[in-house]
């Protein structure tokens, strides 16, 4: 069995990690992870043939030569290696989690900080028990600040990720009605996200808090946090901001007690105001000048289908179909109802991982959509379809059925909100809009 220290020596010589034989690069280290339906130990030989310097396995029968490094558990070995690497890094690491806005906030914080510093930020949404170790192991010695996104769908997960990322600073964007099934309800969500606060309290780390959010204030008090940096819309915060405009792009006025300024962004959705303010606060904490902060924000282009405004041949589409939960759906409906448009149309897909709350939450969102300032509402998925006898709305069980409808009933000259959980694959409908 190879120890973590011995494995780290090999990692320093071969600092590229792979967990997928389809993405093997010459000289990488392949970690043969296991899942419910696969055992990558079986692909160890293939990884070597493709050029991997070493393969990390946990089944002795696949140990074909000296390039095979045997451990008790590949996943634990990957996590321990990341912990070991993190301890060698004497840099600020910002741990970021929340029910909504995690990835957008992470991208905004990185956009701001990278105006002055050499930064690393979680790629895509590699924010789980595998993604966080891979992120940490991607941090090179020239990085000055890292921003690590941490996702969770059950309690104790953020606690685990904190032991790997070992954040020196942290932020919870918000807590909302997300992953209710895994967390066991909203109180479970709060408890699970607060594990970041608990870690920062134990390590005497810094915490950025939206002072307008009563839940976050309550959680910070319960955790006994002392190193707090506040942002919000009221006086007394380190960063005070106000939403100047959000139709369709957000413009923010802000001050840091010394300078008052404003910034125009390429983000849509008034709900992103607090994410922008968080990035301003973090940039200010790290001694960035207001013009550097504003440059980072104004140059950021949203992607990954999160609050992304897309012009098609016939319409303007708010592409927000990377994921959805009741909190983010509520915010998206509130946003589109306030935007200027000849016609406003919402195409809403089912929200997943809500457990016993699923029926109630889908009904609540449907009722909100009915009273929103919308010209047409299309609902997709089995949960929304349960309300097909409603007086308003058009209901389909699948995106394919919806596509047929859209081909026969072309939408033009409209502002369209396209939002649903990732598993609904609503991106397939964009071509018909």
Tab-separated table of C-alpha atoms in Angstrom:
chain	number	residue	atom	x	y	z
A	1	UNK	CA	0.000	0.000	0.000
A	2	UNK	CA	1.295	3.439	-0.901
A	3	UNK	CA	1.049	6.198	1.712
A	4	UNK	CA	-0.317	9.689	1.080
A	5	UNK	CA	3.191	11.157	1.463
A	6	UNK	CA	4.603	8.721	-1.113
A	7	UNK	CA	1.709	9.385	-3.469
A	8	UNK	CA	2.294	13.124	-3.114
A	9	UNK	CA	5.896	12.715	-4.291
A	10	UNK	CA	4.588	11.129	-7.476
A	11	UNK	CA	1.954	13.845	-7.818
A	12	UNK	CA	4.641	16.570	-7.673
A	13	UNK	CA	6.378	14.887	-10.610
A	14	UNK	CA	3.086	14.273	-12.436
A	15	UNK	CA	0.695	17.016	-11.268
A	16	UNK	CA	-2.200	16.234	-13.584
A	17	UNK	CA	-5.040	14.090	-12.217
A	18	UNK	CA	-7.554	12.162	-14.291
A	19	UNK	CA	-10.604	10.151	-13.264
A	20	UNK	CA	-11.827	9.377	-16.775
A	21	UNK	CA	-9.977	7.209	-19.297
A	22	UNK	CA	-11.526	9.309	-22.076
A	23	UNK	CA	-9.467	12.271	-20.857
A	24	UNK	CA	-6.090	10.651	-20.227
A	25	UNK	CA	-3.112	12.908	-20.933
A	26	UNK	CA	0.494	11.810	-21.200
A	27	UNK	CA	2.092	11.612	-17.746
A	28	UNK	CA	-1.068	12.043	-15.677
A	29	UNK	CA	-2.087	10.044	-12.606
A	30	UNK	CA	-5.315	8.116	-13.110
A	31	UNK	CA	-7.520	7.528	-10.056
A	32	UNK	CA	-9.705	4.463	-10.577
A	33	UNK	CA	-12.875	5.570	-8.822
A	34	UNK	CA	-15.913	3.391	-8.276
A	35	UNK	CA	-19.571	4.257	-8.687
A	36	UNK	CA	-22.899	2.537	-8.462
A	37	UNK	CA	-22.597	1.264	-12.016
A	38	UNK	CA	-18.868	1.244	-12.746
A	39	UNK	CA	-15.488	0.158	-11.391
A	40	UNK	CA	-12.622	2.101	-12.957
A	41	UNK	CA	-10.111	-0.441	-11.590
A	42	UNK	CA	-11.117	-2.380	-14.688
A	43	UNK	CA	-9.686	0.402	-16.876
A	44	UNK	CA	-6.315	0.696	-15.127
A	45	UNK	CA	-4.426	-1.129	-17.874
A	46	UNK	CA	-6.146	0.955	-20.543
A	47	UNK	CA	-5.138	4.159	-18.732
A	48	UNK	CA	-1.496	3.051	-18.710
A	49	UNK	CA	-1.650	2.183	-22.389
A	50	UNK	CA	-3.002	5.671	-23.099
A	51	UNK	CA	-0.035	7.291	-21.373
A	52	UNK	CA	-0.860	7.626	-17.667
A	53	UNK	CA	2.316	7.730	-15.570
A	54	UNK	CA	0.558	5.909	-12.721
A	55	UNK	CA	-2.838	4.493	-11.879
A	56	UNK	CA	-4.228	4.482	-8.354
A	57	UNK	CA	-6.268	1.328	-7.678
A	58	UNK	CA	-7.818	-0.394	-4.669
A	59	UNK	CA	-8.160	-3.954	-5.979
A	60	UNK	CA	-4.960	-5.998	-6.013
A	61	UNK	CA	-6.055	-8.169	-8.943
A	62	UNK	CA	-5.640	-5.173	-11.266
A	63	UNK	CA	-2.049	-4.509	-10.142
A	64	UNK	CA	-0.326	-5.422	-13.402
A	65	UNK	CA	2.999	-3.567	-12.967
A	66	UNK	CA	4.893	-0.931	-10.979
A	67	UNK	CA	2.773	1.838	-12.456
A	68	UNK	CA	-0.157	0.587	-10.396
A	69	UNK	CA	-0.287	2.234	-6.972
A	70	UNK	CA	-2.412	0.253	-4.528
A	71	UNK	CA	-4.471	2.004	-1.831
A	72	UNK	CA	-7.281	0.907	0.486
A	73	UNK	CA	-9.868	3.185	-1.120
A	74	UNK	CA	-9.273	5.282	-4.239
A	75	UNK	CA	-11.768	8.014	-3.337
A	76	UNK	CA	-10.309	8.440	0.154
A	77	UNK	CA	-6.809	8.439	-1.328
A	78	UNK	CA	-7.812	11.243	-3.715
A	79	UNK	CA	-9.308	13.267	-0.865
A	80	UNK	CA	-6.293	12.695	1.397
A	81	UNK	CA	-3.923	13.699	-1.388
A	82	UNK	CA	-5.890	16.931	-1.844
A	83	UNK	CA	-5.751	17.620	1.907
A	84	UNK	CA	-1.991	17.088	1.869
A	85	UNK	CA	-1.557	19.419	-1.106
A	86	UNK	CA	-3.777	22.061	0.493
A	87	UNK	CA	-1.546	22.118	3.571
A	88	UNK	CA	1.401	23.063	1.383
A	89	UNK	CA	-0.437	26.090	0.009
A	90	UNK	CA	0.030	29.227	2.082
A	91	UNK	CA	-2.671	31.241	0.342
A	92	UNK	CA	-6.176	32.529	1.082
A	93	UNK	CA	-8.814	30.004	0.062
A	94	UNK	CA	-12.372	31.322	-0.182
A	95	UNK	CA	-14.947	28.593	0.436
A	96	UNK	CA	-18.272	29.378	-1.214
A	97	UNK	CA	-21.612	27.623	-0.851
A	98	UNK	CA	-25.339	28.404	-0.842
A	99	UNK	CA	-28.684	27.215	-2.173
A	100	UNK	CA	-28.686	29.561	-5.173
A	101	UNK	CA	-26.091	31.631	-6.975
A	102	UNK	CA	-23.031	29.569	-6.010
A	103	UNK	CA	-21.519	29.265	-9.439
A	104	UNK	CA	-22.401	32.789	-10.555
A	105	UNK	CA	-20.962	34.215	-7.317
A	106	UNK	CA	-17.823	32.111	-7.714
A	107	UNK	CA	-17.365	33.380	-11.267
A	108	UNK	CA	-17.939	36.993	-10.223
A	109	UNK	CA	-15.523	36.770	-7.293
A	110	UNK	CA	-12.910	35.246	-9.571
A	111	UNK	CA	-13.521	37.882	-12.251
A	112	UNK	CA	-12.929	40.627	-9.696
A	113	UNK	CA	-9.906	39.127	-7.916
A	114	UNK	CA	-8.177	38.178	-11.153
A	115	UNK	CA	-7.925	41.869	-12.037
A	116	UNK	CA	-5.038	42.029	-9.554
A	117	UNK	CA	-4.146	38.512	-8.409
A	118	UNK	CA	-3.219	35.206	-9.964
A	119	UNK	CA	-6.345	33.259	-9.040
A	120	UNK	CA	-7.751	29.779	-9.245
A	121	UNK	CA	-11.488	29.098	-9.241
A	122	UNK	CA	-13.455	25.870	-9.339
A	123	UNK	CA	-13.915	24.853	-12.956
A	124	UNK	CA	-17.563	24.491	-13.930
A	125	UNK	CA	-19.425	22.896	-11.062
A	126	UNK	CA	-16.747	20.513	-9.754
A	127	UNK	CA	-18.055	21.183	-6.268
A	128	UNK	CA	-18.705	17.784	-4.682
A	129	UNK	CA	-16.691	15.104	-2.837
A	130	UNK	CA	-14.794	14.349	-6.050
A	131	UNK	CA	-14.789	17.791	-7.662
A	132	UNK	CA	-13.390	19.671	-4.660
A	133	UNK	CA	-10.324	17.387	-4.330
A	134	UNK	CA	-9.728	17.698	-8.074
A	135	UNK	CA	-10.000	21.468	-7.775
A	136	UNK	CA	-7.531	21.648	-4.893
A	137	UNK	CA	-5.077	19.432	-6.778
A	138	UNK	CA	-5.304	21.820	-9.742
A	139	UNK	CA	-3.953	24.744	-7.717
A	140	UNK	CA	-0.390	25.504	-8.820
A	141	UNK	CA	2.330	27.173	-6.748
A	142	UNK	CA	1.948	30.525	-8.537
A	143	UNK	CA	-1.706	30.944	-7.487
A	144	UNK	CA	-2.233	33.766	-4.964
A	145	UNK	CA	-5.927	33.294	-4.091
A	146	UNK	CA	-8.270	30.348	-4.689
A	147	UNK	CA	-12.077	30.357	-4.837
A	148	UNK	CA	-13.545	26.924	-4.135
A	149	UNK	CA	-17.226	26.242	-4.718
A	150	UNK	CA	-18.780	23.658	-2.408
A	151	UNK	CA	-22.115	22.027	-3.200
A	152	UNK	CA	-24.173	19.727	-1.032
A	153	UNK	CA	-27.458	17.861	-1.046
A	154	UNK	CA	-27.271	16.410	2.471
A	155	UNK	CA	-25.905	17.290	5.879
A	156	UNK	CA	-22.244	16.697	6.760
A	157	UNK	CA	-21.217	17.171	3.120
A	158	UNK	CA	-20.023	20.759	3.533
A	159	UNK	CA	-18.240	19.644	6.699
A	160	UNK	CA	-16.334	17.042	4.671
A	161	UNK	CA	-15.506	19.470	1.867
A	162	UNK	CA	-14.165	21.985	4.390
A	163	UNK	CA	-11.674	19.405	5.654
A	164	UNK	CA	-10.403	19.119	2.077
A	165	UNK	CA	-10.480	22.749	0.911
A	166	UNK	CA	-9.586	24.141	4.364
A	167	UNK	CA	-10.972	27.611	3.598
A	168	UNK	CA	-9.480	30.640	5.312
A	169	UNK	CA	-12.427	32.779	4.215
A	170	UNK	CA	-15.999	31.825	3.466
A	171	UNK	CA	-19.352	32.943	2.163
A	172	UNK	CA	-22.832	31.421	2.050
A	173	UNK	CA	-24.707	33.160	-0.758
A	174	UNK	CA	-28.127	32.318	0.710
A	175	UNK	CA	-30.239	29.447	2.004
A	176	UNK	CA	-33.376	28.391	0.171
A	177	UNK	CA	-35.718	25.591	-0.791
A	178	UNK	CA	-33.156	23.372	-2.508
A	179	UNK	CA	-32.353	19.669	-2.094
A	180	UNK	CA	-35.103	19.426	0.522
A	181	UNK	CA	-35.229	15.645	0.171
A	182	UNK	CA	-31.582	15.120	1.091
A	183	UNK	CA	-31.420	17.815	3.760
A	184	UNK	CA	-34.715	16.855	5.367
A	185	UNK	CA	-36.498	20.192	4.916
A	186	UNK	CA	-35.534	23.850	5.093
A	187	UNK	CA	-34.140	23.700	8.628
A	188	UNK	CA	-31.913	20.890	7.412
A	189	UNK	CA	-30.701	23.122	4.572
A	190	UNK	CA	-29.730	25.822	7.065
A	191	UNK	CA	-27.951	23.313	9.277
A	192	UNK	CA	-26.078	21.801	6.340
A	193	UNK	CA	-24.912	25.117	4.866
A	194	UNK	CA	-23.947	26.406	8.328
A	195	UNK	CA	-21.264	23.719	8.479
A	196	UNK	CA	-19.087	26.255	6.619
A	197	UNK	CA	-19.635	28.771	9.423
A	198	UNK	CA	-18.803	26.124	12.016
A	199	UNK	CA	-15.538	25.334	10.239
A	200	UNK	CA	-14.557	29.006	9.986
A	201	UNK	CA	-15.332	29.528	13.664
A	202	UNK	CA	-13.048	26.615	14.541
A	203	UNK	CA	-10.196	27.931	12.401
A	204	UNK	CA	-10.682	31.630	13.195
A	205	UNK	CA	-11.412	32.373	9.559
A	206	UNK	CA	-13.114	35.358	7.959
A	207	UNK	CA	-16.748	35.294	6.871
A	208	UNK	CA	-18.532	37.541	4.360
A	209	UNK	CA	-22.203	38.014	5.254
A	210	UNK	CA	-25.150	39.581	3.457
A	211	UNK	CA	-26.580	41.647	6.287
A	212	UNK	CA	-29.943	41.872	4.519
A	213	UNK	CA	-30.427	38.121	4.910
A	214	UNK	CA	-31.970	37.320	8.293
A	215	UNK	CA	-31.286	33.592	7.931
A	216	UNK	CA	-27.566	34.160	7.419
A	217	UNK	CA	-27.411	36.546	10.365
A	218	UNK	CA	-29.169	34.005	12.569
A	219	UNK	CA	-26.801	31.251	11.434
A	220	UNK	CA	-23.708	33.392	11.981
A	221	UNK	CA	-24.788	34.216	15.529
A	222	UNK	CA	-25.494	30.549	16.268
A	223	UNK	CA	-22.018	29.627	14.993
A	224	UNK	CA	-20.393	32.284	17.184
A	225	UNK	CA	-18.543	33.916	14.302
A	226	UNK	CA	-16.423	36.949	15.162
A	227	UNK	CA	-14.414	37.834	12.036
A	228	UNK	CA	-17.336	39.171	10.009
A	229	UNK	CA	-17.316	41.421	6.960
A	230	UNK	CA	-20.785	42.699	6.079
A	231	UNK	CA	-22.330	43.800	2.810
A	232	UNK	CA	-25.887	44.890	2.061
A	233	UNK	CA	-28.175	47.803	1.296
A	234	UNK	CA	-28.092	49.604	4.656
A	235	UNK	CA	-25.597	51.918	6.341
A	236	UNK	CA	-23.040	50.309	8.627
A	237	UNK	CA	-21.884	47.656	6.163
A	238	UNK	CA	-18.343	47.476	4.816
A	239	UNK	CA	-19.927	47.589	1.364
A	240	UNK	CA	-23.260	49.307	0.859
A	241	UNK	CA	-25.002	48.932	-2.475
A	242	UNK	CA	-28.220	49.655	-4.296
A	243	UNK	CA	-29.750	48.283	-7.464
A	244	UNK	CA	-29.759	51.126	-9.960
A	245	UNK	CA	-31.220	49.215	-12.896
A	246	UNK	CA	-31.980	45.646	-13.997
A	247	UNK	CA	-33.850	45.972	-17.292
A	248	UNK	CA	-32.427	43.845	-18.700
A	249	UNK	CA	-28.858	44.205	-17.394
A	250	UNK	CA	-27.903	45.009	-13.833
A	251	UNK	CA	-26.320	48.300	-12.845
A	252	UNK	CA	-25.244	48.776	-9.229
A	253	UNK	CA	-24.326	51.813	-7.161
A	254	UNK	CA	-21.955	51.007	-4.298
A	255	UNK	CA	-19.733	52.578	-1.674
A	256	UNK	CA	-16.980	51.367	0.663
A	257	UNK	CA	-17.199	54.341	3.089
A	258	UNK	CA	-14.552	56.201	1.092
A	259	UNK	CA	-15.575	56.050	-2.550
A	260	UNK	CA	-19.003	55.950	-4.190
A	261	UNK	CA	-19.151	54.487	-7.658
A	262	UNK	CA	-21.368	52.488	-10.010
A	263	UNK	CA	-20.875	49.539	-12.310
A	264	UNK	CA	-22.768	48.184	-15.313
A	265	UNK	CA	-22.733	44.414	-15.786
A	266	UNK	CA	-23.758	41.893	-18.418
A	267	UNK	CA	-25.887	39.973	-15.915
A	268	UNK	CA	-29.652	39.846	-16.042
A	269	UNK	CA	-31.954	39.111	-13.122
A	270	UNK	CA	-32.313	41.438	-10.151
A	271	UNK	CA	-31.649	38.410	-7.908
A	272	UNK	CA	-28.010	38.635	-9.017
A	273	UNK	CA	-27.639	41.984	-7.236
A	274	UNK	CA	-26.590	40.280	-3.999
A	275	UNK	CA	-24.085	38.095	-5.877
A	276	UNK	CA	-22.518	41.199	-7.400
A	277	UNK	CA	-22.394	42.903	-3.999
A	278	UNK	CA	-20.666	39.845	-2.522
A	279	UNK	CA	-17.957	39.994	-5.205
A	280	UNK	CA	-17.480	43.718	-4.535
A	281	UNK	CA	-17.135	43.054	-0.810
A	282	UNK	CA	-14.555	40.304	-1.292
A	283	UNK	CA	-12.552	42.394	-3.766
A	284	UNK	CA	-12.586	45.320	-1.352
A	285	UNK	CA	-11.428	43.068	1.509
A	286	UNK	CA	-8.423	42.029	-0.559
A	287	UNK	CA	-7.393	45.689	-1.041
A	288	UNK	CA	-8.577	46.094	-4.592
A	289	UNK	CA	-9.259	49.533	-5.980
A	290	UNK	CA	-12.866	50.366	-6.967
A	291	UNK	CA	-11.876	50.668	-10.629
A	292	UNK	CA	-10.326	47.173	-10.552
A	293	UNK	CA	-13.474	45.746	-8.977
A	294	UNK	CA	-15.700	47.469	-11.530
A	295	UNK	CA	-13.535	46.297	-14.431
A	296	UNK	CA	-13.825	42.709	-13.278
A	297	UNK	CA	-17.600	42.943	-12.978
A	298	UNK	CA	-18.269	44.847	-16.198
A	299	UNK	CA	-16.088	42.510	-18.270
A	300	UNK	CA	-17.670	39.320	-16.933
A	301	UNK	CA	-19.837	37.499	-19.467
A	302	UNK	CA	-22.359	35.043	-17.975
A	303	UNK	CA	-22.271	31.521	-19.336
A	304	UNK	CA	-23.254	27.967	-18.374
A	305	UNK	CA	-26.945	28.815	-18.928
A	306	UNK	CA	-27.281	30.696	-15.658
A	307	UNK	CA	-29.126	34.006	-16.063
A	308	UNK	CA	-27.729	34.130	-19.593
A	309	UNK	CA	-29.535	36.450	-21.989
A	310	UNK	CA	-29.507	34.935	-25.476
A	311	UNK	CA	-30.770	36.584	-28.654
A	312	UNK	CA	-32.232	34.077	-31.094
A	313	UNK	CA	-33.559	34.810	-34.564
A	314	UNK	CA	-37.058	35.332	-33.185
A	315	UNK	CA	-36.849	36.083	-29.458
A	316	UNK	CA	-34.793	37.066	-26.447
A	317	UNK	CA	-34.365	34.072	-24.157
A	318	UNK	CA	-33.326	34.094	-20.511
A	319	UNK	CA	-31.376	30.833	-20.462
A	320	UNK	CA	-31.591	29.734	-16.839
A	321	UNK	CA	-31.950	25.997	-17.256
A	322	UNK	CA	-28.796	24.787	-15.580
A	323	UNK	CA	-30.793	24.040	-12.446
A	324	UNK	CA	-33.899	25.053	-10.521
A	325	UNK	CA	-35.463	24.944	-7.090
A	326	UNK	CA	-38.436	26.795	-5.599
A	327	UNK	CA	-36.300	29.715	-4.396
A	328	UNK	CA	-34.568	30.306	-7.726
A	329	UNK	CA	-37.807	29.733	-9.666
A	330	UNK	CA	-39.553	32.335	-7.523
A	331	UNK	CA	-36.766	34.840	-8.178
A	332	UNK	CA	-36.778	34.168	-11.918
A	333	UNK	CA	-40.548	34.702	-12.190
A	334	UNK	CA	-40.337	37.916	-10.194
A	335	UNK	CA	-37.583	39.112	-12.498
A	336	UNK	CA	-39.243	38.476	-15.860
A	337	UNK	CA	-42.486	40.045	-14.699
A	338	UNK	CA	-40.648	43.366	-14.243
A	339	UNK	CA	-38.686	43.414	-17.502
A	340	UNK	CA	-39.719	45.453	-20.532
A	341	UNK	CA	-40.995	43.292	-23.387
A	342	UNK	CA	-43.718	43.091	-26.027
A	343	UNK	CA	-44.617	39.628	-24.749
A	344	UNK	CA	-43.419	37.718	-21.694
A	345	UNK	CA	-43.457	33.934	-21.811
A	346	UNK	CA	-42.282	31.442	-19.213
A	347	UNK	CA	-41.383	27.852	-20.054
A	348	UNK	CA	-40.916	26.069	-16.738
A	349	UNK	CA	-39.637	22.534	-16.162
A	350	UNK	CA	-39.960	20.314	-13.108
A	351	UNK	CA	-37.815	20.895	-10.020
A	352	UNK	CA	-36.072	17.807	-8.630
A	353	UNK	CA	-34.921	16.599	-5.192
A	354	UNK	CA	-37.811	18.119	-3.248
A	355	UNK	CA	-38.983	14.878	-1.629
A	356	UNK	CA	-42.332	15.060	0.205
A	357	UNK	CA	-42.492	18.809	-0.558
A	358	UNK	CA	-42.515	18.234	-4.305
A	359	UNK	CA	-46.263	18.480	-4.967
A	360	UNK	CA	-46.740	21.479	-2.709
A	361	UNK	CA	-43.753	23.395	-4.107
A	362	UNK	CA	-44.721	22.800	-7.739
A	363	UNK	CA	-48.253	23.954	-6.972
A	364	UNK	CA	-46.913	27.091	-5.295
A	365	UNK	CA	-44.715	27.956	-8.283
A	366	UNK	CA	-47.564	27.288	-10.723
A	367	UNK	CA	-49.830	29.605	-8.743
A	368	UNK	CA	-47.137	32.271	-8.691
A	369	UNK	CA	-46.722	31.957	-12.460
A	370	UNK	CA	-50.483	32.349	-12.963
A	371	UNK	CA	-50.513	35.754	-11.233
A	372	UNK	CA	-47.219	36.958	-12.734
A	373	UNK	CA	-47.142	39.465	-15.564
A	374	UNK	CA	-46.911	36.778	-18.268
A	375	UNK	CA	-48.638	36.409	-21.624
A	376	UNK	CA	-48.136	32.652	-21.802
A	377	UNK	CA	-46.937	29.910	-19.467
A	378	UNK	CA	-45.784	26.459	-20.547
A	379	UNK	CA	-45.200	23.815	-17.883
A	380	UNK	CA	-43.155	20.678	-18.548
A	381	UNK	CA	-42.711	17.505	-16.481
A	382	UNK	CA	-44.707	15.035	-14.419
A	383	UNK	CA	-44.844	17.213	-11.303
A	384	UNK	CA	-46.233	20.285	-13.076
A	385	UNK	CA	-48.448	18.067	-15.266
A	386	UNK	CA	-50.423	17.111	-12.161
A	387	UNK	CA	-51.984	20.586	-12.379
A	388	UNK	CA	-52.944	20.298	-16.056
A	389	UNK	CA	-56.617	21.011	-15.297
A	390	UNK	CA	-55.784	24.531	-14.158
A	391	UNK	CA	-57.579	27.342	-15.952
A	392	UNK	CA	-54.278	28.844	-17.084
A	393	UNK	CA	-51.134	27.400	-18.594
A	394	UNK	CA	-50.206	24.845	-21.220
A	395	UNK	CA	-48.946	21.517	-19.884
A	396	UNK	CA	-46.680	18.848	-21.356
A	397	UNK	CA	-45.052	15.812	-19.804
A	398	UNK	CA	-41.803	15.941	-21.773
A	399	UNK	CA	-39.573	18.419	-23.652
A	400	UNK	CA	-40.199	16.407	-26.836
A	401	UNK	CA	-43.942	17.065	-26.605
A	402	UNK	CA	-43.173	20.715	-25.962
A	403	UNK	CA	-40.915	20.860	-29.011
A	404	UNK	CA	-43.771	19.614	-31.199
A	405	UNK	CA	-46.001	22.349	-29.827
A	406	UNK	CA	-43.373	25.046	-30.367
A	407	UNK	CA	-42.830	23.965	-33.964
A	408	UNK	CA	-46.566	24.223	-34.638
A	409	UNK	CA	-47.041	27.407	-32.586
A	410	UNK	CA	-44.016	29.557	-33.280
A	411	UNK	CA	-43.117	32.123	-30.629
A	412	UNK	CA	-41.830	35.444	-31.971
A	413	UNK	CA	-40.918	38.888	-30.652
A	414	UNK	CA	-41.045	37.714	-27.029
A	415	UNK	CA	-38.950	37.644	-23.896
A	416	UNK	CA	-38.848	33.980	-22.884
A	417	UNK	CA	-37.783	32.540	-19.539
A	418	UNK	CA	-36.534	28.977	-19.984
A	419	UNK	CA	-35.979	27.428	-16.563
A	420	UNK	CA	-36.041	23.980	-14.962
A	421	UNK	CA	-33.890	21.407	-13.215
A	422	UNK	CA	-30.859	20.124	-15.082
A	423	UNK	CA	-32.416	16.711	-15.587
A	424	UNK	CA	-35.231	18.235	-17.645
A	425	UNK	CA	-32.735	19.068	-20.431
A	426	UNK	CA	-34.566	22.213	-21.457
A	427	UNK	CA	-31.615	23.280	-23.590
A	428	UNK	CA	-33.154	21.074	-26.294
A	429	UNK	CA	-35.950	23.645	-26.695
A	430	UNK	CA	-33.713	26.628	-27.409
A	431	UNK	CA	-33.556	25.774	-31.108
A	432	UNK	CA	-37.343	26.201	-31.347
A	433	UNK	CA	-37.307	29.663	-29.800
